[in-house]
Amino acid sequence: MRVHQQVADLAPHSTGSIVIKGCIWQRLNVVRVSILMMVLLVTASWIFLFTLEGASLSGYFSAKNLYHAKELLGNMLGLGAETPAFLDMTSWHKALALTYETMQMSVLAIGFAGIGMLITVLPAARTVADGSLTLTSTWYGWLVFGTVRFLYILSRAVPELVWAMIIVFMFKPGILPGAIALGLHNFGILGKLCAEVVEDLDWRPVRSLRSSGASWWQMLFYGVLPTVTPKFLTYLLYRWEVIIRTTIIVGFVGAGGLGQQFKLSMSWLHYTEITLLLICYFLLVVLADATSGLLRRFVQ
Amino acid sequence: MARQFVKTHDRAILTVILVAAFAWSLSAVPWDSTVIHAGGKAAILQMLKAMVRPDLSPETLKLALVSSWRTLAYAVAGMSLAIAIALVFGVLAAGILVTGRGRLAVMGFFRGVLGFMRAIHELVWAWLFVAATGLSPLTAVFALAIPYGGTLGRILADMLNDVPPEPIRALRASGAGKLQLLFYGYLPMAMADMTSYIMYRLECAIRSATIMSFVGLGGLGYQIHLSLQDLHYNQVWTFIFFLTALVMLVDLWSNQLRRGLVP
């Protein structure tokens, strides 16, 4: 209510002819309207969930669900099972082979995404398109800028799993479709992040290269790349960590690795196998975080 | 000697490592004609053709709009719960409420809990919840809120630890208690950064709510799934474009808000 009142109070100032006042109004306005919208959105969502979607707290936290949850946990811990998969050597061998495969899939995915990003990132920077970096601005520069930016948004808006669902239509199940799906999604994210790095670049060295007659490629290799490389590498490693977490997901639709086996075990109700796969997944995530941390030390 | 070599050529070494890793991963794929399905190329063409002609019939548009709202509602509900989790766990993991000998233990414990929450992907949480309790709207919300709470909590803890010490010392010197320090010192200073991070995570939450269709939750993901199964590629693209628009809107909002927050 208070917020609402303040927005109303502030509104008349917007017509003020003093520019500074206008700016302040705008600033407060965006923040306040955002808060109001957020509160409305959260309230509406929860009301929607509890009315139309039929969510119910008492129904969820019931004795029946508690019983089922306990049963699942017991099954996963291998209570009553003859040989739990996580105590069986052959199962471990199989799971570790899948873990290795999953690792390969993640590296392949970040490779695809990184190559795609490197090819497109320069035209996707606003400072390149409008010529403030390169001293030349062309209509096709803007066209490429718009197209690439749209591709970035489209590929990052669609989750990896949905890409995977589409791509398994075309490729045989295995690590390649999974890597392509992961790569497509992360191409959009990396592109956006790295284009922003190029936009925030100090333009003076690049401009002076350009005005002393450097070609486009010379500008890229001597002006842009040396400055942006550390940040690009940081983003690549960071996205790789995220990809490792997501590899299990694309496997659900038959894109290979731990995820595929996870889904199979889920449908066959092999609960101890699920535990084993989750242990491997957890180890993979920890290992990737450590590796990425180690590699990051190189660029700092 | 070796150390010096590594130091001077650090970036070159890293590049070599990365390229070698990529080559190693390429070798894992059997590069022959069996990689693509028999009808794979035709499917790619059909898919691309459908992209420029999405299904824009009124029924599909209405369905897409309703599905978008459902996806957004789940994302927002999950995020709001995640923020609540992050506030409690993040503050505890930053170790600013506890002093003395127990501080490191409390910090370590809660950082560990947050790490565990976010190490497992939201869809895996959802699978586990569905296996344990069956599908309910709350299943999806909890499955979203746990990993997102883990990520947000960790970031909040890091931000609280990075708050400059001078204002905090000034507050303490004027006799503020621990809670007062938190509400008048730490939280307001972490607010701006936290808000833009939350907006970014909201964008991710929309995607995560979309893929919750895999455990049977309705929304855009579910519709994409159905249309794909019926081979209605035109409809697939309609829903994908709605999803893109949703993400773009949140992105636009977050940019405006960030501009408003940073003077």
XYZ file of C-alpha atoms in Angstrom:
563
model
C 0.000 0.000 0.000
C 2.795 2.355 1.018
C 4.657 1.618 -2.164
C 1.570 2.343 -4.202
C 1.085 5.677 -2.455
C 4.672 6.670 -3.150
C 4.362 5.868 -6.821
C 1.279 8.061 -6.972
C 3.101 10.850 -5.104
C 6.005 10.711 -7.454
C 4.030 10.650 -10.657
C 3.411 14.420 -11.058
C 7.149 15.125 -11.065
C 7.499 13.254 -14.317
C 6.028 16.187 -16.188
C 8.582 18.540 -14.638
C 10.736 20.233 -17.213
C 13.921 19.865 -15.167
C 15.861 16.984 -16.650
C 17.630 15.906 -13.459
C 14.337 15.656 -11.655
C 13.019 13.530 -14.501
C 15.953 11.148 -14.181
C 15.488 10.721 -10.451
C 11.814 10.121 -10.949
C 12.553 7.505 -13.547
C 15.025 5.752 -11.315
C 12.735 5.543 -8.328
C 9.866 4.704 -10.565
C 11.470 1.628 -12.128
C 12.477 0.231 -8.745
C 9.135 0.908 -7.110
C 7.031 -0.339 -9.976
C 9.233 -3.439 -10.104
C 8.693 -4.128 -6.412
C 4.958 -3.691 -6.818
C 4.880 -5.930 -9.877
C 6.962 -8.561 -8.157
C 4.655 -8.620 -5.128
C 1.625 -8.881 -7.409
C 3.235 -11.625 -9.482
C 4.246 -13.686 -6.441
C 0.791 -13.344 -4.867
C -0.985 -14.195 -8.105
C 1.243 -17.226 -8.657
C 0.655 -18.688 -5.225
C -3.099 -18.023 -5.445
C -3.129 -19.697 -8.862
C -1.272 -22.707 -7.457
C -3.563 -23.150 -4.497
C -6.838 -22.584 -6.336
C -6.804 -23.544 -10.007
C -3.878 -25.978 -9.778
C -5.233 -27.563 -6.617
C -2.103 -27.525 -4.461
C -2.724 -28.407 -0.839
C -0.313 -28.295 2.057
C -2.202 -30.760 4.214
C -2.576 -33.116 1.253
C 1.137 -32.926 0.559
C 2.492 -33.315 4.069
C 0.268 -36.279 4.856
C 1.042 -39.528 6.650
C 0.625 -41.398 3.379
C 3.251 -39.313 1.584
C 5.588 -39.602 4.563
C 5.244 -43.380 4.365
C 5.992 -43.384 0.631
C 8.973 -41.068 1.079
C 10.373 -43.340 3.786
C 9.863 -46.335 1.559
C 11.709 -44.690 -1.338
C 14.585 -43.699 0.925
C 14.772 -47.221 2.318
C 14.770 -48.711 -1.164
C 17.486 -46.335 -2.284
C 19.636 -47.204 0.709
C 19.257 -50.847 -0.263
C 17.292 -52.025 2.774
C 16.098 -55.545 2.042
C 18.003 -55.740 -1.249
C 20.271 -58.751 -1.754
C 23.250 -56.909 -3.189
C 22.835 -53.147 -3.421
C 24.294 -51.868 -6.699
C 26.582 -49.469 -4.864
C 28.345 -52.383 -3.167
C 28.746 -54.340 -6.375
C 31.981 -54.070 -8.376
C 30.480 -54.691 -11.838
C 27.829 -52.033 -11.288
C 30.541 -49.599 -10.229
C 32.508 -50.371 -13.400
C 29.454 -49.720 -15.550
C 28.584 -46.526 -13.724
C 32.127 -45.184 -13.916
C 32.234 -45.887 -17.664
C 29.038 -43.842 -17.979
C 30.577 -41.097 -15.858
C 33.555 -40.989 -18.240
C 31.155 -40.767 -21.181
C 29.242 -37.979 -19.489
C 32.469 -36.072 -18.931
C 33.269 -36.387 -22.644
C 29.810 -35.169 -23.535
C 30.229 -32.062 -21.374
C 33.602 -31.171 -22.910
C 32.209 -31.698 -26.401
C 29.259 -29.462 -25.546
C 31.341 -26.596 -24.192
C 33.613 -26.973 -27.240
C 30.695 -26.581 -29.640
C 29.307 -23.649 -27.679
C 32.695 -21.970 -27.444
C 33.465 -22.310 -31.158
C 30.023 -21.002 -32.092
C 30.452 -18.092 -29.711
C 33.933 -17.173 -31.016
C 32.665 -17.064 -34.591
C 29.706 -14.838 -33.803
C 30.752 -12.737 -30.840
C 32.332 -9.764 -32.615
C 29.418 -8.827 -34.887
C 27.148 -9.339 -31.875
C 28.777 -6.528 -29.926
C 26.927 -3.235 -30.148
C 30.199 -1.316 -30.174
C 31.268 -3.176 -33.316
C 27.950 -2.691 -35.085
C 27.696 1.052 -34.409
C 31.348 1.618 -35.251
C 32.520 3.035 -31.924
C 35.090 0.233 -31.758
C 35.992 -0.277 -35.403
C 35.371 3.226 -36.777
C 33.174 1.803 -39.513
C 29.474 1.126 -39.340
C 27.544 -0.494 -42.154
C 23.936 -1.471 -42.686
C 24.841 -5.142 -43.026
C 26.789 -4.846 -39.795
C 23.536 -3.955 -38.086
C 21.720 -6.747 -39.909
C 24.230 -9.340 -38.718
C 24.099 -7.816 -35.217
C 20.325 -8.203 -35.090
C 20.346 -11.731 -36.488
C 23.049 -12.988 -34.155
C 21.422 -11.386 -31.126
C 18.116 -13.021 -32.030
C 19.862 -16.381 -32.391
C 21.438 -15.889 -28.964
C 18.096 -15.159 -27.333
C 16.339 -18.016 -29.085
C 18.989 -20.597 -28.280
C 19.275 -19.551 -24.656
C 15.516 -19.241 -24.078
C 14.982 -22.868 -25.035
C 16.174 -25.191 -22.246
C 18.760 -27.884 -22.995
C 16.207 -30.616 -22.479
C 13.836 -29.207 -25.085
C 16.696 -28.865 -27.561
C 17.622 -32.466 -26.784
C 14.036 -33.575 -27.389
C 14.139 -31.944 -30.817
C 17.628 -33.167 -31.680
C 17.091 -36.835 -30.860
C 14.670 -36.748 -33.771
C 17.651 -36.316 -36.044
C 20.594 -38.062 -34.423
C 21.037 -41.549 -33.128
C 21.024 -41.714 -29.340
C 24.506 -41.258 -27.934
C 26.638 -38.493 -26.577
C 26.561 -36.413 -29.784
C 22.891 -35.317 -29.663
C 23.284 -34.523 -25.957
C 26.393 -32.476 -26.633
C 24.692 -30.591 -29.464
C 21.667 -29.803 -27.309
C 23.835 -28.594 -24.429
C 26.026 -26.725 -26.865
C 23.105 -24.919 -28.510
C 21.737 -23.644 -25.231
C 25.114 -22.573 -23.892
C 26.008 -20.949 -27.203
C 23.261 -18.413 -26.509
C 24.372 -17.784 -22.941
C 28.092 -17.592 -23.737
C 27.352 -15.354 -26.704
C 25.409 -12.911 -24.612
C 27.971 -12.836 -21.786
C 30.973 -12.538 -24.112
C 29.364 -9.915 -26.363
C 28.937 -7.826 -23.213
C 32.640 -8.296 -22.469
C 33.515 -6.974 -25.929
C 31.110 -4.068 -25.433
C 32.795 -3.144 -22.136
C 36.215 -3.346 -23.768
C 38.513 -0.321 -23.586
C 38.137 0.896 -27.170
C 41.217 3.138 -27.325
C 43.868 0.496 -28.232
C 41.573 -1.070 -30.828
C 40.794 2.277 -32.402
C 44.429 3.228 -32.624
C 45.199 -0.108 -34.289
C 42.432 0.570 -36.756
C 43.499 4.090 -37.530
C 47.067 2.932 -38.119
C 45.753 0.676 -40.851
C 45.231 -2.711 -39.204
C 42.929 -5.094 -41.043
C 39.849 -6.622 -39.446
C 41.705 -9.810 -38.537
C 44.738 -7.977 -37.181
C 42.382 -5.926 -35.053
C 40.805 -9.107 -33.762
C 44.073 -10.851 -32.909
C 46.074 -7.930 -31.582
C 43.387 -5.596 -30.272
C 40.430 -7.570 -29.037
C 41.494 -11.121 -28.179
C 44.361 -10.367 -25.753
C 42.104 -8.209 -23.591
C 39.023 -10.388 -23.577
C 40.649 -13.829 -23.320
C 40.778 -14.054 -19.510
C 37.093 -13.200 -19.176
C 36.093 -15.491 -22.022
C 37.982 -18.366 -20.411
C 36.396 -17.663 -17.036
C 32.939 -17.756 -18.594
C 33.778 -20.937 -20.528
C 34.870 -22.705 -17.368
C 31.869 -21.429 -15.439
C 29.471 -22.649 -18.113
C 31.293 -25.971 -18.219
C 30.521 -26.459 -14.529
C 26.858 -25.766 -15.277
C 26.921 -28.142 -18.249
C 28.281 -30.943 -16.064
C 25.267 -30.533 -13.800
C 22.918 -30.609 -16.779
C 24.419 -33.575 -18.652
C 22.308 -35.896 -16.532
C 19.187 -34.102 -17.734
C 19.695 -34.412 -21.477
C 20.340 -38.114 -20.942
C 16.682 -38.467 -19.933
C 15.593 -38.236 -23.562
C 18.164 -40.753 -24.763
C 21.167 -38.515 -25.221
C 23.520 -40.939 -23.493
C 25.587 -40.856 -20.343
C 24.499 -41.098 -16.723
C 21.092 -39.570 -17.395
C 19.977 -42.261 -19.811
C 20.858 -44.990 -17.335
C 19.236 -42.980 -14.541
C 15.963 -42.934 -16.411
C 16.156 -46.640 -17.249
C 16.843 -47.546 -13.617
C 13.975 -45.300 -12.614
C 11.564 -47.135 -14.918
C 12.816 -50.560 -13.841
C 12.590 -49.467 -10.185
C 16.223 -50.415 -9.532
C 16.527 -48.090 -6.583
C 20.043 -48.981 -5.469
C 21.299 -48.349 -8.999
C 19.786 -44.873 -8.785
C 21.738 -44.288 -5.588
C 24.927 -45.432 -7.298
C 24.317 -43.169 -10.289
C 23.587 -40.231 -8.001
C 26.865 -40.889 -6.145
C 28.748 -40.883 -9.469
C 26.936 -37.718 -10.563
C 27.800 -36.030 -7.297
C 31.465 -37.058 -7.641
C 31.503 -35.747 -11.214
C 30.121 -32.370 -10.114
C 32.690 -32.069 -7.314
C 35.517 -33.140 -9.638
C 34.430 -30.633 -12.300
C 34.245 -27.814 -9.745
C 37.760 -28.635 -8.537
C 39.171 -28.905 -12.079
C 37.558 -25.681 -13.150
C 38.862 -23.945 -10.023
C 42.364 -25.205 -10.807
C 42.216 -24.098 -14.449
C 40.805 -20.735 -13.454
C 43.993 -20.095 -11.479
C 45.819 -20.033 -14.819
C 43.919 -17.038 -16.080
C 44.102 -14.937 -12.932
C 62.381 -22.982 -13.454
C 59.274 -25.012 -14.234
C 57.231 -22.648 -12.127
C 58.566 -19.698 -14.062
C 57.742 -21.427 -17.341
C 54.166 -22.058 -16.232
C 53.855 -18.487 -15.083
C 54.995 -16.921 -18.352
C 53.027 -19.240 -20.596
C 49.963 -19.731 -18.408
C 47.410 -18.819 -21.047
C 49.121 -20.829 -23.777
C 49.208 -23.867 -21.497
C 45.557 -23.469 -20.645
C 44.656 -23.159 -24.316
C 46.583 -26.329 -25.128
C 44.814 -28.158 -22.289
C 41.408 -26.989 -23.502
C 42.055 -27.866 -27.142
C 43.383 -31.296 -26.146
C 40.292 -31.891 -24.019
C 38.063 -30.979 -26.945
C 39.964 -33.308 -29.280
C 39.625 -36.090 -26.711
C 35.861 -35.535 -26.546
C 35.566 -35.504 -30.339
C 37.203 -38.918 -30.470
C 34.330 -40.326 -28.409
C 31.839 -39.864 -31.229
C 31.683 -42.542 -33.936
C 31.984 -40.217 -36.934
C 30.282 -42.124 -39.719
C 26.919 -42.215 -41.432
C 25.299 -43.948 -38.460
C 25.428 -40.722 -36.445
C 22.322 -39.343 -38.165
C 19.012 -41.217 -38.387
C 17.842 -42.488 -41.751
C 15.150 -39.837 -41.847
C 17.211 -37.361 -39.846
C 18.039 -34.977 -42.657
C 14.421 -34.751 -43.748
C 13.429 -34.058 -40.155
C 15.970 -31.230 -39.901
C 14.602 -29.648 -43.080
C 10.991 -29.953 -41.937
C 11.888 -28.461 -38.588
C 13.624 -25.481 -40.195
C 10.780 -24.941 -42.647
C 8.283 -24.928 -39.802
C 10.358 -22.310 -38.004
C 9.412 -19.555 -40.441
C 5.788 -20.666 -40.403
C 4.763 -21.113 -36.794
C 1.158 -22.100 -36.105
C -0.678 -18.840 -35.399
C -4.253 -20.106 -35.212
C -6.323 -18.545 -32.393
C -6.626 -21.834 -30.474
C -2.894 -22.418 -30.453
C -2.203 -18.824 -29.452
C -4.688 -19.046 -26.599
C -3.195 -22.329 -25.450
C 0.302 -20.836 -25.678
C -0.750 -17.825 -23.604
C -2.328 -19.943 -20.876
C 0.684 -22.274 -20.858
C 3.051 -19.311 -20.616
C 1.220 -18.050 -17.556
C 1.337 -21.490 -15.948
C 5.080 -21.776 -16.562
C 5.659 -18.253 -15.239
C 3.518 -18.892 -12.150
C 5.499 -22.002 -11.223
C 8.777 -20.214 -11.832
C 7.770 -17.251 -9.662
C 6.392 -19.440 -6.872
C 9.552 -21.549 -6.879
C 11.743 -18.441 -6.889
C 9.893 -16.827 -3.987
C 10.379 -19.944 -1.896
C 14.017 -20.122 -3.005
C 14.574 -16.534 -1.864
C 13.116 -17.374 1.551
C 15.437 -20.390 1.820
C 18.400 -18.332 0.626
C 17.775 -15.578 3.170
C 17.815 -17.988 6.115
C 20.575 -20.332 4.948
C 22.651 -17.624 3.277
C 22.792 -15.478 6.403
C 23.729 -18.522 8.482
C 26.336 -19.637 5.936
C 27.894 -16.172 5.932
C 28.501 -16.619 9.656
C 27.503 -13.083 10.605
C 24.976 -14.019 13.278
C 27.359 -16.247 15.182
C 30.584 -15.233 16.821
C 33.184 -17.154 18.753
C 34.203 -20.754 18.500
C 31.095 -22.142 16.803
C 31.274 -19.692 13.906
C 33.364 -21.770 11.522
C 31.376 -24.902 12.305
C 28.063 -23.165 11.566
C 29.458 -21.620 8.380
C 30.884 -24.909 7.176
C 27.723 -26.809 7.943
C 25.374 -24.451 6.148
C 27.720 -24.010 3.178
C 27.764 -27.781 2.900
C 23.967 -27.954 2.997
C 23.689 -25.273 0.313
C 26.271 -27.102 -1.809
C 24.327 -30.330 -1.557
C 21.063 -28.589 -2.477
C 22.462 -27.082 -5.633
C 24.691 -29.985 -6.740
C 21.617 -31.967 -7.756
C 19.701 -30.666 -10.729
C 16.103 -29.513 -10.226
C 14.744 -32.173 -12.532
C 16.495 -34.904 -10.547
C 14.966 -33.464 -7.375
C 11.622 -33.508 -9.167
C 12.076 -37.164 -10.145
C 12.897 -38.081 -6.581
C 9.938 -36.124 -5.194
C 7.553 -37.630 -7.710
C 8.853 -41.111 -6.922
C 8.341 -40.442 -3.227
C 5.078 -38.537 -3.123
C 3.527 -38.466 -6.573
C 2.925 -35.420 -8.725
C 1.427 -32.355 -7.108
C 1.925 -28.656 -7.872
C 3.973 -28.433 -4.686
C 6.328 -31.158 -5.949
C 7.347 -28.912 -8.807
C 7.662 -25.849 -6.589
C 9.825 -27.647 -4.027
C 11.960 -29.258 -6.723
C 12.603 -25.787 -8.130
C 13.110 -24.075 -4.803
C 15.753 -26.456 -3.425
C 18.541 -26.063 -6.020
C 17.681 -22.413 -6.619
C 17.717 -21.762 -2.884
C 21.118 -23.455 -2.787
C 22.543 -21.221 -5.511
C 20.990 -18.001 -4.237
C 22.015 -18.796 -0.660
C 25.617 -19.370 -1.626
C 25.709 -16.114 -3.638
C 24.048 -14.193 -0.808
C 26.562 -15.604 1.669
C 29.440 -14.542 -0.595
C 27.962 -11.078 -1.030
C 27.433 -10.649 2.705
C 31.043 -11.651 3.299
C 32.165 -9.060 0.741
C 30.285 -6.183 2.370
C 32.853 -3.478 3.227
C 33.687 -3.612 6.945
C 33.718 0.119 7.727
C 29.950 0.782 7.820
C 29.474 -2.408 9.815
C 32.110 -1.305 12.321
C 30.442 2.093 12.579
C 27.086 0.461 13.273
C 28.625 -1.838 15.859
C 30.399 1.055 17.519
C 27.086 2.838 17.897
C 25.744 -0.185 19.735
C 23.824 -2.154 17.120
C 22.986 -5.755 17.961
C 23.555 -8.654 15.598
C 20.091 -8.521 14.078
C 20.289 -4.768 13.712
C 23.653 -5.182 11.998
C 22.009 -7.638 9.620
C 18.966 -5.541 8.761
C 20.585 -2.096 8.709
C 24.108 -3.003 7.638
C 24.576 -6.221 5.714
C 21.297 -6.757 3.879
C 20.799 -3.202 2.516
C 24.342 -3.210 1.145
C 23.948 -6.561 -0.603
C 20.507 -5.574 -1.893
C 21.297 -4.111 -5.336
C 23.607 -6.907 -6.459
C 21.268 -9.508 -5.057
C 18.296 -8.058 -6.933
C 19.974 -8.260 -10.326
C 21.136 -11.779 -9.553
C 17.597 -12.777 -8.553
C 16.250 -11.391 -11.833
C 18.806 -13.454 -13.726
C 17.837 -16.557 -11.790
C 14.156 -15.841 -12.498
C 14.981 -16.175 -16.171
C 16.596 -19.550 -15.432
C 13.613 -20.539 -13.289
C 11.295 -20.022 -16.249
C 13.374 -22.516 -18.221
C 13.419 -24.935 -15.319
C 9.654 -24.680 -14.892
C 9.388 -25.462 -18.597
C 11.320 -28.700 -18.333
C 9.315 -29.807 -15.305
C 6.963 -31.077 -18.006
C 9.135 -34.167 -17.867
C 7.583 -35.224 -14.602
C 4.142 -34.315 -15.940
C 3.746 -30.667 -15.015
C 1.664 -28.608 -17.463
C 2.901 -25.476 -19.184
C 4.936 -24.550 -22.234
C 7.301 -27.509 -21.929
C 4.404 -29.930 -21.798
C 2.863 -28.418 -24.916
C 6.189 -28.570 -26.763
C 6.481 -32.195 -25.732
C 2.974 -33.030 -26.996
C 3.382 -31.175 -30.299
C 6.722 -32.894 -30.910
C 5.151 -36.281 -30.336
C 2.374 -35.463 -32.811
C 5.018 -34.152 -35.247
C 3.275 -30.746 -35.318
C 6.484 -28.802 -35.856
C 4.659 -25.539 -36.574
C 3.075 -25.682 -33.127
C 6.412 -26.534 -31.547
C 7.815 -23.278 -32.861
C 4.818 -21.271 -31.656
C 5.424 -22.466 -28.107
C 9.175 -21.957 -28.442
C 8.604 -18.370 -29.577
C 6.302 -17.764 -26.612
C 9.010 -19.091 -24.324
C 11.537 -16.816 -26.025
C 9.222 -13.846 -25.573
C 8.789 -14.662 -21.886
C 12.545 -14.810 -21.374
C 13.011 -11.594 -23.359
C 10.444 -9.802 -21.196
C 12.180 -10.835 -17.995
C 15.520 -9.852 -19.522
C 14.165 -6.427 -20.481
C 12.679 -5.922 -17.037
C 15.920 -6.941 -15.368
C 17.913 -4.499 -17.544
C 15.576 -1.642 -16.660
C 15.695 -2.547 -12.992
C 19.492 -2.772 -13.001
C 19.686 0.660 -14.572
C 17.342 1.924 -11.860
C 19.366 0.376 -9.054
C 22.795 1.547 -10.150
C 22.824 5.332 -10.022
